[in-house]
Amino acid sequence: MDAEFDRMELSNQEEMTFGEKLQGLRQKAGLSQDTLAEQLEVSRQAVSRWERDETMPEPEKIVALADLFAVTTDYLLRRTEQWETPQQPSRERRSGRDIMDRLGYLAKTRGYLLGWILVVWGILDLVVLLLMCLGMTGVVSAFW
């Protein structure tokens, strides 16, 4: 019974907090608190408080940290030492998804450009159609 209790106590000691994981990942990546803070657009003091487990970052910062260090948000948030890396989609699927993401982003942010392109294209088509019709009737051939 005592051996089982010791094993449970040892496993509890091996569990890492969010702050311990963050500090370890940051140091392994060779980043200072200042550099990490700049990348996340927060203060160095915020990073320090996170590492001391005084506060937790906002959810979008946790996602950014997971992306930055190539770990899952589950790894960061759960009290475990198991290093989990996210499954990387195949290069083909990732590049296809990236293209669709970029096109979607452009459509959302620059949709008006697409509208103008379609308007100009339509006008050019009408001009070509008009010239073809006039050419068939012989009106244009008098000028050429």
mmCIF file of N, CA and C in Angstrom:
data_model
loop_
_atom_site.group_PDB
_atom_site.id
_atom_site.type_symbol
_atom_site.label_atom_id
_atom_site.label_comp_id
_atom_site.label_asym_id
_atom_site.label_seq_id
_atom_site.Cartn_x
_atom_site.Cartn_y
_atom_site.Cartn_z
ATOM 1 N N MET A 1 0.824 -1.188 0.000
ATOM 2 C CA MET A 1 0.000 0.000 0.000
ATOM 3 C C MET A 1 0.870 1.255 0.000
ATOM 4 N N ASP A 2 1.941 1.256 0.823
ATOM 5 C CA ASP A 2 2.827 2.413 0.864
ATOM 6 C C ASP A 2 3.531 2.617 -0.470
ATOM 7 N N ALA A 3 3.912 1.523 -1.130
ATOM 8 C CA ALA A 3 4.578 1.633 -2.427
ATOM 9 C C ALA A 3 3.642 2.274 -3.452
ATOM 10 N N GLU A 4 2.367 1.897 -3.398
ATOM 11 C CA GLU A 4 1.395 2.477 -4.324
ATOM 12 C C GLU A 4 1.219 3.968 -4.050
ATOM 13 N N PHE A 5 1.192 4.345 -2.787
ATOM 14 C CA PHE A 5 1.064 5.753 -2.409
ATOM 15 C C PHE A 5 2.269 6.542 -2.898
ATOM 16 N N ASP A 6 3.492 5.972 -2.723
ATOM 17 C CA ASP A 6 4.703 6.641 -3.193
ATOM 18 C C ASP A 6 4.668 6.828 -4.709
ATOM 19 N N ARG A 7 4.179 5.809 -5.436
ATOM 20 C CA ARG A 7 4.097 5.889 -6.881
ATOM 21 C C ARG A 7 3.121 6.996 -7.300
ATOM 22 N N MET A 8 1.986 7.098 -6.598
ATOM 23 C CA MET A 8 1.012 8.146 -6.904
ATOM 24 C C MET A 8 1.600 9.522 -6.616
ATOM 25 N N GLU A 9 2.325 9.637 -5.500
ATOM 26 C CA GLU A 9 2.927 10.917 -5.143
ATOM 27 C C GLU A 9 3.987 11.315 -6.167
ATOM 28 N N LEU A 10 4.778 10.336 -6.617
ATOM 29 C CA LEU A 10 5.807 10.600 -7.614
ATOM 30 C C LEU A 10 5.177 11.048 -8.930
ATOM 31 N N SER A 11 4.090 10.381 -9.331
ATOM 32 C CA SER A 11 3.459 10.764 -10.593
ATOM 33 C C SER A 11 2.854 12.161 -10.493
ATOM 34 N N ASN A 12 2.366 12.546 -9.315
ATOM 35 C CA ASN A 12 1.840 13.901 -9.141
ATOM 36 C C ASN A 12 2.950 14.930 -9.247
ATOM 37 N N GLN A 13 4.146 14.595 -8.769
ATOM 38 C CA GLN A 13 5.271 15.512 -8.863
ATOM 39 C C GLN A 13 5.714 15.676 -10.310
ATOM 40 N N GLU A 14 5.523 14.633 -11.107
ATOM 41 C CA GLU A 14 5.950 14.689 -12.500
ATOM 42 C C GLU A 14 5.012 15.526 -13.362
ATOM 43 N N GLU A 15 3.793 15.781 -12.872
ATOM 44 C CA GLU A 15 2.867 16.598 -13.641
ATOM 45 C C GLU A 15 3.384 18.025 -13.706
ATOM 46 N N MET A 16 3.304 18.589 -14.874
ATOM 47 C CA MET A 16 3.812 19.946 -15.072
ATOM 48 C C MET A 16 2.645 20.920 -15.201
ATOM 49 N N THR A 17 2.818 22.097 -14.652
ATOM 50 C CA THR A 17 1.813 23.142 -14.781
ATOM 51 C C THR A 17 1.968 23.830 -16.132
ATOM 52 N N PHE A 18 0.983 24.635 -16.472
ATOM 53 C CA PHE A 18 1.051 25.405 -17.710
ATOM 54 C C PHE A 18 2.313 26.258 -17.731
ATOM 55 N N GLY A 19 2.586 26.936 -16.625
ATOM 56 C CA GLY A 19 3.749 27.822 -16.556
ATOM 57 C C GLY A 19 5.062 27.083 -16.748
ATOM 58 N N GLU A 20 5.172 25.906 -16.134
ATOM 59 C CA GLU A 20 6.396 25.112 -16.284
ATOM 60 C C GLU A 20 6.580 24.666 -17.732
ATOM 61 N N LYS A 21 5.481 24.261 -18.358
ATOM 62 C CA LYS A 21 5.563 23.847 -19.763
ATOM 63 C C LYS A 21 5.959 25.021 -20.652
ATOM 64 N N LEU A 22 5.322 26.160 -20.412
ATOM 65 C CA LEU A 22 5.615 27.343 -21.218
ATOM 66 C C LEU A 22 7.076 27.747 -21.080
ATOM 67 N N GLN A 23 7.559 27.766 -19.853
ATOM 68 C CA GLN A 23 8.954 28.148 -19.623
ATOM 69 C C GLN A 23 9.897 27.158 -20.312
ATOM 70 N N GLY A 24 9.606 25.870 -20.191
ATOM 71 C CA GLY A 24 10.444 24.860 -20.836
ATOM 72 C C GLY A 24 10.443 24.987 -22.349
ATOM 73 N N LEU A 25 9.270 25.184 -22.927
ATOM 74 C CA LEU A 25 9.175 25.334 -24.384
ATOM 75 C C LEU A 25 9.898 26.591 -24.853
ATOM 76 N N ARG A 26 9.725 27.674 -24.109
ATOM 77 C CA ARG A 26 10.374 28.936 -24.477
ATOM 78 C C ARG A 26 11.891 28.793 -24.438
ATOM 79 N N GLN A 27 12.401 28.191 -23.360
ATOM 80 C CA GLN A 27 13.847 28.021 -23.227
ATOM 81 C C GLN A 27 14.388 27.064 -24.287
ATOM 82 N N LYS A 28 13.643 25.995 -24.559
ATOM 83 C CA LYS A 28 14.078 25.038 -25.577
ATOM 84 C C LYS A 28 14.150 25.706 -26.951
ATOM 85 N N ALA A 29 13.243 26.642 -27.199
ATOM 86 C CA ALA A 29 13.243 27.366 -28.473
ATOM 87 C C ALA A 29 14.284 28.479 -28.494
ATOM 88 N N GLY A 30 14.927 28.725 -27.355
ATOM 89 C CA GLY A 30 15.950 29.764 -27.285
ATOM 90 C C GLY A 30 15.379 31.174 -27.306
ATOM 91 N N LEU A 31 14.172 31.330 -26.804
ATOM 92 C CA LEU A 31 13.525 32.642 -26.789
ATOM 93 C C LEU A 31 13.596 33.258 -25.399
ATOM 94 N N SER A 32 13.776 34.550 -25.353
ATOM 95 C CA SER A 32 13.681 35.258 -24.075
ATOM 96 C C SER A 32 12.215 35.598 -23.832
ATOM 97 N N GLN A 33 11.907 35.989 -22.599
ATOM 98 C CA GLN A 33 10.544 36.413 -22.304
ATOM 99 C C GLN A 33 10.171 37.630 -23.151
ATOM 100 N N ASP A 34 11.135 38.528 -23.345
ATOM 101 C CA ASP A 34 10.884 39.720 -24.161
ATOM 102 C C ASP A 34 10.518 39.350 -25.598
ATOM 103 N N THR A 35 11.291 38.436 -26.180
ATOM 104 C CA THR A 35 11.054 38.035 -27.568
ATOM 105 C C THR A 35 9.693 37.367 -27.711
ATOM 106 N N LEU A 36 9.382 36.461 -26.779
ATOM 107 C CA LEU A 36 8.086 35.791 -26.818
ATOM 108 C C LEU A 36 6.956 36.804 -26.658
ATOM 109 N N ALA A 37 7.148 37.747 -25.754
ATOM 110 C CA ALA A 37 6.130 38.780 -25.534
ATOM 111 C C ALA A 37 5.896 39.595 -26.802
ATOM 112 N N GLU A 38 6.966 39.950 -27.501
ATOM 113 C CA GLU A 38 6.832 40.705 -28.753
ATOM 114 C C GLU A 38 6.059 39.908 -29.793
ATOM 115 N N GLN A 39 6.376 38.612 -29.900
ATOM 116 C CA GLN A 39 5.708 37.777 -30.899
ATOM 117 C C GLN A 39 4.217 37.643 -30.608
ATOM 118 N N LEU A 40 3.853 37.639 -29.321
ATOM 119 C CA LEU A 40 2.448 37.484 -28.940
ATOM 120 C C LEU A 40 1.741 38.817 -28.731
ATOM 121 N N GLU A 41 2.516 39.912 -28.847
ATOM 122 C CA GLU A 41 1.986 41.261 -28.646
ATOM 123 C C GLU A 41 1.400 41.437 -27.245
ATOM 124 N N VAL A 42 2.186 41.003 -26.264
ATOM 125 C CA VAL A 42 1.850 41.202 -24.853
ATOM 126 C C VAL A 42 3.092 41.750 -24.163
ATOM 127 N N SER A 43 2.966 42.081 -22.893
ATOM 128 C CA SER A 43 4.122 42.583 -22.151
ATOM 129 C C SER A 43 4.981 41.424 -21.651
ATOM 130 N N ARG A 44 6.244 41.722 -21.359
ATOM 131 C CA ARG A 44 7.126 40.712 -20.792
ATOM 132 C C ARG A 44 6.590 40.270 -19.437
ATOM 133 N N GLN A 45 5.993 41.208 -18.697
ATOM 134 C CA GLN A 45 5.439 40.882 -17.386
ATOM 135 C C GLN A 45 4.305 39.861 -17.508
ATOM 136 N N ALA A 46 3.523 39.949 -18.581
ATOM 137 C CA ALA A 46 2.448 38.973 -18.787
ATOM 138 C C ALA A 46 3.034 37.578 -18.970
ATOM 139 N N VAL A 47 4.083 37.478 -19.784
ATOM 140 C CA VAL A 47 4.736 36.174 -19.991
ATOM 141 C C VAL A 47 5.297 35.665 -18.670
ATOM 142 N N SER A 48 5.900 36.542 -17.894
ATOM 143 C CA SER A 48 6.452 36.160 -16.595
ATOM 144 C C SER A 48 5.353 35.641 -15.668
ATOM 145 N N ARG A 49 4.212 36.315 -15.645
ATOM 146 C CA ARG A 49 3.098 35.869 -14.788
ATOM 147 C C ARG A 49 2.564 34.521 -15.250
ATOM 148 N N TRP A 50 2.530 34.297 -16.568
ATOM 149 C CA TRP A 50 2.083 33.003 -17.080
ATOM 150 C C TRP A 50 3.022 31.903 -16.622
ATOM 151 N N GLU A 51 4.330 32.161 -16.714
ATOM 152 C CA GLU A 51 5.317 31.144 -16.346
ATOM 153 C C GLU A 51 5.310 30.864 -14.847
ATOM 154 N N ARG A 52 4.922 31.839 -14.048
ATOM 155 C CA ARG A 52 4.833 31.632 -12.592
ATOM 156 C C ARG A 52 3.450 31.127 -12.179
ATOM 157 N N ASP A 53 2.608 30.832 -13.152
ATOM 158 C CA ASP A 53 1.243 30.344 -12.921
ATOM 159 C C ASP A 53 0.412 31.302 -12.079
ATOM 160 N N GLU A 54 0.694 32.593 -12.203
ATOM 161 C CA GLU A 54 -0.105 33.595 -11.501
ATOM 162 C C GLU A 54 -1.370 33.927 -12.290
ATOM 163 N N THR A 55 -1.254 33.935 -13.608
ATOM 164 C CA THR A 55 -2.398 34.183 -14.487
ATOM 165 C C THR A 55 -2.304 33.249 -15.680
ATOM 166 N N MET A 56 -3.414 33.162 -16.410
ATOM 167 C CA MET A 56 -3.447 32.363 -17.638
ATOM 168 C C MET A 56 -3.662 33.301 -18.820
ATOM 169 N N PRO A 57 -3.067 32.980 -19.959
ATOM 170 C CA PRO A 57 -3.283 33.816 -21.145
ATOM 171 C C PRO A 57 -4.704 33.657 -21.685
ATOM 172 N N GLU A 58 -5.090 34.591 -22.513
ATOM 173 C CA GLU A 58 -6.382 34.521 -23.190
ATOM 174 C C GLU A 58 -6.366 33.324 -24.140
ATOM 175 N N PRO A 59 -7.537 32.774 -24.466
ATOM 176 C CA PRO A 59 -7.585 31.584 -25.336
ATOM 177 C C PRO A 59 -6.841 31.750 -26.660
ATOM 178 N N GLU A 60 -6.958 32.930 -27.295
ATOM 179 C CA GLU A 60 -6.269 33.093 -28.586
ATOM 180 C C GLU A 60 -4.756 33.097 -28.412
ATOM 181 N N LYS A 61 -4.268 33.508 -27.242
ATOM 182 C CA LYS A 61 -2.824 33.475 -26.978
ATOM 183 C C LYS A 61 -2.367 32.033 -26.748
ATOM 184 N N ILE A 62 -3.228 31.219 -26.127
ATOM 185 C CA ILE A 62 -2.891 29.805 -25.926
ATOM 186 C C ILE A 62 -2.769 29.113 -27.279
ATOM 187 N N VAL A 63 -3.687 29.407 -28.176
ATOM 188 C CA VAL A 63 -3.622 28.833 -29.530
ATOM 189 C C VAL A 63 -2.354 29.301 -30.237
ATOM 190 N N ALA A 64 -2.025 30.583 -30.094
ATOM 191 C CA ALA A 64 -0.808 31.114 -30.723
ATOM 192 C C ALA A 64 0.436 30.441 -30.147
ATOM 193 N N LEU A 65 0.453 30.205 -28.837
ATOM 194 C CA LEU A 65 1.588 29.518 -28.208
ATOM 195 C C LEU A 65 1.712 28.094 -28.738
ATOM 196 N N ALA A 66 0.584 27.393 -28.842
ATOM 197 C CA ALA A 66 0.608 26.020 -29.355
ATOM 198 C C ALA A 66 1.144 25.994 -30.781
ATOM 199 N N ASP A 67 0.708 26.939 -31.604
ATOM 200 C CA ASP A 67 1.206 27.007 -32.981
ATOM 201 C C ASP A 67 2.695 27.333 -33.013
ATOM 202 N N LEU A 68 3.101 28.279 -32.189
ATOM 203 C CA LEU A 68 4.496 28.716 -32.161
ATOM 204 C C LEU A 68 5.435 27.577 -31.778
ATOM 205 N N PHE A 69 5.048 26.801 -30.765
ATOM 206 C CA PHE A 69 5.921 25.738 -30.265
ATOM 207 C C PHE A 69 5.582 24.366 -30.847
ATOM 208 N N ALA A 70 4.634 24.306 -31.783
ATOM 209 C CA ALA A 70 4.239 23.058 -32.460
ATOM 210 C C ALA A 70 3.817 21.983 -31.467
ATOM 211 N N VAL A 71 2.977 22.374 -30.519
ATOM 212 C CA VAL A 71 2.372 21.432 -29.582
ATOM 213 C C VAL A 71 0.867 21.665 -29.624
ATOM 214 N N THR A 72 0.126 20.771 -29.006
ATOM 215 C CA THR A 72 -1.319 20.948 -28.980
ATOM 216 C C THR A 72 -1.717 21.829 -27.807
ATOM 217 N N THR A 73 -2.893 22.402 -27.915
ATOM 218 C CA THR A 73 -3.411 23.166 -26.778
ATOM 219 C C THR A 73 -3.687 22.235 -25.607
ATOM 220 N N ASP A 74 -4.053 20.993 -25.902
ATOM 221 C CA ASP A 74 -4.248 20.016 -24.822
ATOM 222 C C ASP A 74 -2.965 19.829 -24.030
ATOM 223 N N TYR A 75 -1.840 19.737 -24.729
ATOM 224 C CA TYR A 75 -0.573 19.575 -24.019
ATOM 225 C C TYR A 75 -0.333 20.758 -23.091
ATOM 226 N N LEU A 76 -0.583 21.961 -23.581
ATOM 227 C CA LEU A 76 -0.333 23.144 -22.761
ATOM 228 C C LEU A 76 -1.256 23.210 -21.550
ATOM 229 N N LEU A 77 -2.498 22.827 -21.725
ATOM 230 C CA LEU A 77 -3.492 23.044 -20.673
ATOM 231 C C LEU A 77 -3.649 21.886 -19.698
ATOM 232 N N ARG A 78 -3.360 20.690 -20.126
ATOM 233 C CA ARG A 78 -3.525 19.536 -19.227
ATOM 234 C C ARG A 78 -2.281 19.345 -18.387
ATOM 235 N N ARG A 79 -2.489 18.842 -17.205
ATOM 236 C CA ARG A 79 -1.369 18.633 -16.291
ATOM 237 C C ARG A 79 -0.751 17.264 -16.576
ATOM 238 N N THR A 80 0.032 17.215 -17.619
ATOM 239 C CA THR A 80 0.719 15.994 -18.007
ATOM 240 C C THR A 80 2.052 16.375 -18.614
ATOM 241 N N GLU A 81 2.971 15.436 -18.604
ATOM 242 C CA GLU A 81 4.281 15.703 -19.198
ATOM 243 C C GLU A 81 4.363 15.226 -20.628
ATOM 244 N N GLN A 82 3.382 14.473 -21.049
ATOM 245 C CA GLN A 82 3.449 13.883 -22.380
ATOM 246 C C GLN A 82 3.502 14.975 -23.440
ATOM 247 N N TRP A 83 4.553 14.915 -24.237
ATOM 248 C CA TRP A 83 4.706 15.888 -25.320
ATOM 249 C C TRP A 83 3.907 15.382 -26.499
ATOM 250 N N GLU A 84 2.937 16.150 -26.905
ATOM 251 C CA GLU A 84 2.129 15.777 -28.053
ATOM 252 C C GLU A 84 2.361 16.801 -29.151
ATOM 253 N N THR A 85 2.595 16.311 -30.332
ATOM 254 C CA THR A 85 2.705 17.234 -31.456
ATOM 255 C C THR A 85 1.491 17.033 -32.339
ATOM 256 N N PRO A 86 0.956 18.093 -32.869
ATOM 257 C CA PRO A 86 -0.234 17.945 -33.702
ATOM 258 C C PRO A 86 0.075 17.176 -34.973
ATOM 259 N N GLN A 87 -0.904 16.430 -35.433
ATOM 260 C CA GLN A 87 -0.747 15.703 -36.686
ATOM 261 C C GLN A 87 -0.674 16.720 -37.813
ATOM 262 N N GLN A 88 0.391 16.656 -38.573
ATOM 263 C CA GLN A 88 0.537 17.570 -39.701
ATOM 264 C C GLN A 88 -0.152 16.959 -40.912
ATOM 265 N N PRO A 89 -1.063 17.698 -41.549
ATOM 266 C CA PRO A 89 -1.677 17.166 -42.762
ATOM 267 C C PRO A 89 -0.632 17.007 -43.851
ATOM 268 N N SER A 90 -0.926 16.128 -44.789
ATOM 269 C CA SER A 90 0.029 15.919 -45.875
ATOM 270 C C SER A 90 0.259 17.233 -46.604
ATOM 271 N N ARG A 91 1.407 17.334 -47.260
ATOM 272 C CA ARG A 91 1.786 18.574 -47.943
ATOM 273 C C ARG A 91 0.741 18.963 -48.997
ATOM 274 N N GLU A 92 0.219 17.956 -49.714
ATOM 275 C CA GLU A 92 -0.764 18.235 -50.752
ATOM 276 C C GLU A 92 -2.037 18.814 -50.151
ATOM 277 N N ARG A 93 -2.535 18.191 -49.074
ATOM 278 C CA ARG A 93 -3.764 18.679 -48.450
ATOM 279 C C ARG A 93 -3.538 20.045 -47.835
ATOM 280 N N ARG A 94 -2.379 20.234 -47.217
ATOM 281 C CA ARG A 94 -2.102 21.511 -46.563
ATOM 282 C C ARG A 94 -2.020 22.630 -47.597
ATOM 283 N N SER A 95 -1.325 22.385 -48.728
ATOM 284 C CA SER A 95 -1.191 23.440 -49.726
ATOM 285 C C SER A 95 -2.541 23.747 -50.362
ATOM 286 N N GLY A 96 -3.363 22.733 -50.589
ATOM 287 C CA GLY A 96 -4.696 22.976 -51.131
ATOM 288 C C GLY A 96 -5.543 23.782 -50.170
ATOM 289 N N ARG A 97 -5.445 23.454 -48.896
ATOM 290 C CA ARG A 97 -6.204 24.186 -47.889
ATOM 291 C C ARG A 97 -5.679 25.608 -47.764
ATOM 292 N N ASP A 98 -4.359 25.785 -47.863
ATOM 293 C CA ASP A 98 -3.780 27.124 -47.788
ATOM 294 C C ASP A 98 -4.287 28.000 -48.931
ATOM 295 N N ILE A 99 -4.359 27.443 -50.126
ATOM 296 C CA ILE A 99 -4.840 28.207 -51.276
ATOM 297 C C ILE A 99 -6.290 28.614 -51.060
ATOM 298 N N MET A 100 -7.110 27.675 -50.603
ATOM 299 C CA MET A 100 -8.518 27.992 -50.363
ATOM 300 C C MET A 100 -8.658 29.026 -49.250
ATOM 301 N N ASP A 101 -7.838 28.909 -48.208
ATOM 302 C CA ASP A 101 -7.871 29.894 -47.127
ATOM 303 C C ASP A 101 -7.498 31.275 -47.646
ATOM 304 N N ARG A 102 -6.475 31.333 -48.481
ATOM 305 C CA ARG A 102 -6.046 32.625 -49.035
ATOM 306 C C ARG A 102 -7.113 33.224 -49.945
ATOM 307 N N LEU A 103 -7.718 32.377 -50.787
ATOM 308 C CA LEU A 103 -8.780 32.875 -51.662
ATOM 309 C C LEU A 103 -9.967 33.373 -50.846
ATOM 310 N N GLY A 104 -10.321 32.634 -49.805
ATOM 311 C CA GLY A 104 -11.403 33.066 -48.928
ATOM 312 C C GLY A 104 -11.082 34.378 -48.253
ATOM 313 N N TYR A 105 -9.848 34.523 -47.801
ATOM 314 C CA TYR A 105 -9.419 35.764 -47.149
ATOM 315 C C TYR A 105 -9.495 36.931 -48.127
ATOM 316 N N LEU A 106 -8.997 36.713 -49.351
ATOM 317 C CA LEU A 106 -9.044 37.779 -50.355
ATOM 318 C C LEU A 106 -10.483 38.150 -50.701
ATOM 319 N N ALA A 107 -11.352 37.149 -50.804
ATOM 320 C CA ALA A 107 -12.750 37.435 -51.125
ATOM 321 C C ALA A 107 -13.402 38.252 -50.015
ATOM 322 N N LYS A 108 -13.054 37.960 -48.768
ATOM 323 C CA LYS A 108 -13.645 38.695 -47.646
ATOM 324 C C LYS A 108 -13.091 40.108 -47.541
ATOM 325 N N THR A 109 -11.786 40.250 -47.736
ATOM 326 C CA THR A 109 -11.163 41.554 -47.518
ATOM 327 C C THR A 109 -11.088 42.400 -48.777
ATOM 328 N N ARG A 110 -11.035 41.772 -49.933
ATOM 329 C CA ARG A 110 -10.885 42.508 -51.186
ATOM 330 C C ARG A 110 -11.977 42.135 -52.185
ATOM 331 N N GLY A 111 -13.146 41.822 -51.692
ATOM 332 C CA GLY A 111 -14.244 41.389 -52.549
ATOM 333 C C GLY A 111 -14.642 42.420 -53.576
ATOM 334 N N TYR A 112 -14.514 43.690 -53.231
ATOM 335 C CA TYR A 112 -14.875 44.744 -54.169
ATOM 336 C C TYR A 112 -14.016 44.686 -55.434
ATOM 337 N N LEU A 113 -12.752 44.248 -55.307
ATOM 338 C CA LEU A 113 -11.886 44.125 -56.490
ATOM 339 C C LEU A 113 -12.436 43.089 -57.457
ATOM 340 N N LEU A 114 -12.896 41.977 -56.909
ATOM 341 C CA LEU A 114 -13.476 40.937 -57.753
ATOM 342 C C LEU A 114 -14.697 41.486 -58.488
ATOM 343 N N GLY A 115 -15.497 42.286 -57.817
ATOM 344 C CA GLY A 115 -16.658 42.898 -58.456
ATOM 345 C C GLY A 115 -16.264 43.778 -59.622
ATOM 346 N N TRP A 116 -15.238 44.610 -59.428
ATOM 347 C CA TRP A 116 -14.782 45.495 -60.505
ATOM 348 C C TRP A 116 -14.196 44.701 -61.663
ATOM 349 N N ILE A 117 -13.478 43.657 -61.347
ATOM 350 C CA ILE A 117 -12.913 42.813 -62.412
ATOM 351 C C ILE A 117 -14.036 42.209 -63.246
ATOM 352 N N LEU A 118 -15.084 41.728 -62.592
ATOM 353 C CA LEU A 118 -16.209 41.144 -63.324
ATOM 354 C C LEU A 118 -16.933 42.191 -64.171
ATOM 355 N N VAL A 119 -17.073 43.404 -63.661
ATOM 356 C CA VAL A 119 -17.718 44.480 -64.428
ATOM 357 C C VAL A 119 -16.905 44.794 -65.680
ATOM 358 N N VAL A 120 -15.602 44.970 -65.537
ATOM 359 C CA VAL A 120 -14.737 45.275 -66.683
ATOM 360 C C VAL A 120 -14.771 44.130 -67.688
ATOM 361 N N TRP A 121 -14.703 42.911 -67.189
ATOM 362 C CA TRP A 121 -14.752 41.747 -68.064
ATOM 363 C C TRP A 121 -16.067 41.728 -68.847
ATOM 364 N N GLY A 122 -17.166 42.015 -68.185
ATOM 365 C CA GLY A 122 -18.467 42.057 -68.856
ATOM 366 C C GLY A 122 -18.517 43.123 -69.932
ATOM 367 N N ILE A 123 -17.985 44.303 -69.631
ATOM 368 C CA ILE A 123 -17.959 45.385 -70.621
ATOM 369 C C ILE A 123 -17.124 44.984 -71.831
ATOM 370 N N LEU A 124 -15.954 44.382 -71.586
ATOM 371 C CA LEU A 124 -15.110 43.930 -72.701
ATOM 372 C C LEU A 124 -15.832 42.887 -73.549
ATOM 373 N N ASP A 125 -16.551 41.984 -72.907
ATOM 374 C CA ASP A 125 -17.311 40.980 -73.658
ATOM 375 C C ASP A 125 -18.379 41.641 -74.526
ATOM 376 N N LEU A 126 -19.045 42.658 -73.992
ATOM 377 C CA LEU A 126 -20.062 43.371 -74.773
ATOM 378 C C LEU A 126 -19.442 44.086 -75.970
ATOM 379 N N VAL A 127 -18.280 44.703 -75.762
ATOM 380 C CA VAL A 127 -17.590 45.389 -76.860
ATOM 381 C C VAL A 127 -17.207 44.389 -77.945
ATOM 382 N N VAL A 128 -16.658 43.255 -77.565
ATOM 383 C CA VAL A 128 -16.272 42.226 -78.539
ATOM 384 C C VAL A 128 -17.503 41.722 -79.275
ATOM 385 N N LEU A 129 -18.588 41.487 -78.542
ATOM 386 C CA LEU A 129 -19.829 41.024 -79.171
ATOM 387 C C LEU A 129 -20.357 42.067 -80.152
ATOM 388 N N LEU A 130 -20.327 43.333 -79.757
ATOM 389 C CA LEU A 130 -20.776 44.414 -80.635
ATOM 390 C C LEU A 130 -19.926 44.476 -81.900
ATOM 391 N N LEU A 131 -18.608 44.381 -81.737
ATOM 392 C CA LEU A 131 -17.714 44.406 -82.900
ATOM 393 C C LEU A 131 -17.960 43.218 -83.817
ATOM 394 N N MET A 132 -18.221 42.061 -83.233
ATOM 395 C CA MET A 132 -18.491 40.879 -84.053
ATOM 396 C C MET A 132 -19.794 41.049 -84.830
ATOM 397 N N CYS A 133 -20.809 41.581 -84.170
ATOM 398 C CA CYS A 133 -22.100 41.794 -84.847
ATOM 399 C C CYS A 133 -21.961 42.821 -85.966
ATOM 400 N N LEU A 134 -21.244 43.909 -85.678
ATOM 401 C CA LEU A 134 -21.045 44.935 -86.697
ATOM 402 C C LEU A 134 -20.192 44.404 -87.844
ATOM 403 N N GLY A 135 -19.244 43.561 -87.536
ATOM 404 C CA GLY A 135 -18.394 42.962 -88.566
ATOM 405 C C GLY A 135 -19.189 42.061 -89.477
ATOM 406 N N MET A 136 -20.158 41.377 -88.934
ATOM 407 C CA MET A 136 -20.984 40.486 -89.738
ATOM 408 C C MET A 136 -21.867 41.282 -90.695
ATOM 409 N N THR A 137 -22.255 42.465 -90.293
ATOM 410 C CA THR A 137 -23.142 43.260 -91.153
ATOM 411 C C THR A 137 -22.366 44.094 -92.158
ATOM 412 N N GLY A 138 -21.072 44.123 -92.072
ATOM 413 C CA GLY A 138 -20.264 44.844 -93.031
ATOM 414 C C GLY A 138 -19.977 46.275 -92.638
ATOM 415 N N VAL A 139 -20.478 46.726 -91.505
ATOM 416 C CA VAL A 139 -20.252 48.101 -91.078
ATOM 417 C C VAL A 139 -18.790 48.313 -90.735
ATOM 418 N N VAL A 140 -18.197 47.373 -90.034
ATOM 419 C CA VAL A 140 -16.815 47.518 -89.605
ATOM 420 C C VAL A 140 -15.882 47.360 -90.793
ATOM 421 N N SER A 141 -16.220 46.531 -91.779
ATOM 422 C CA SER A 141 -15.324 46.287 -92.909
ATOM 423 C C SER A 141 -15.092 47.550 -93.734
ATOM 424 N N ALA A 142 -16.003 48.506 -93.673
ATOM 425 C CA ALA A 142 -15.813 49.757 -94.398
ATOM 426 C C ALA A 142 -14.689 50.579 -93.782
ATOM 427 N N PHE A 143 -14.497 50.441 -92.478
ATOM 428 C CA PHE A 143 -13.449 51.191 -91.786
ATOM 429 C C PHE A 143 -12.094 50.505 -91.861
ATOM 430 N N TRP A 144 -12.063 49.233 -92.123
ATOM 431 C CA TRP A 144 -10.803 48.494 -92.113
ATOM 432 C C TRP A 144 -10.299 48.428 -93.483
#
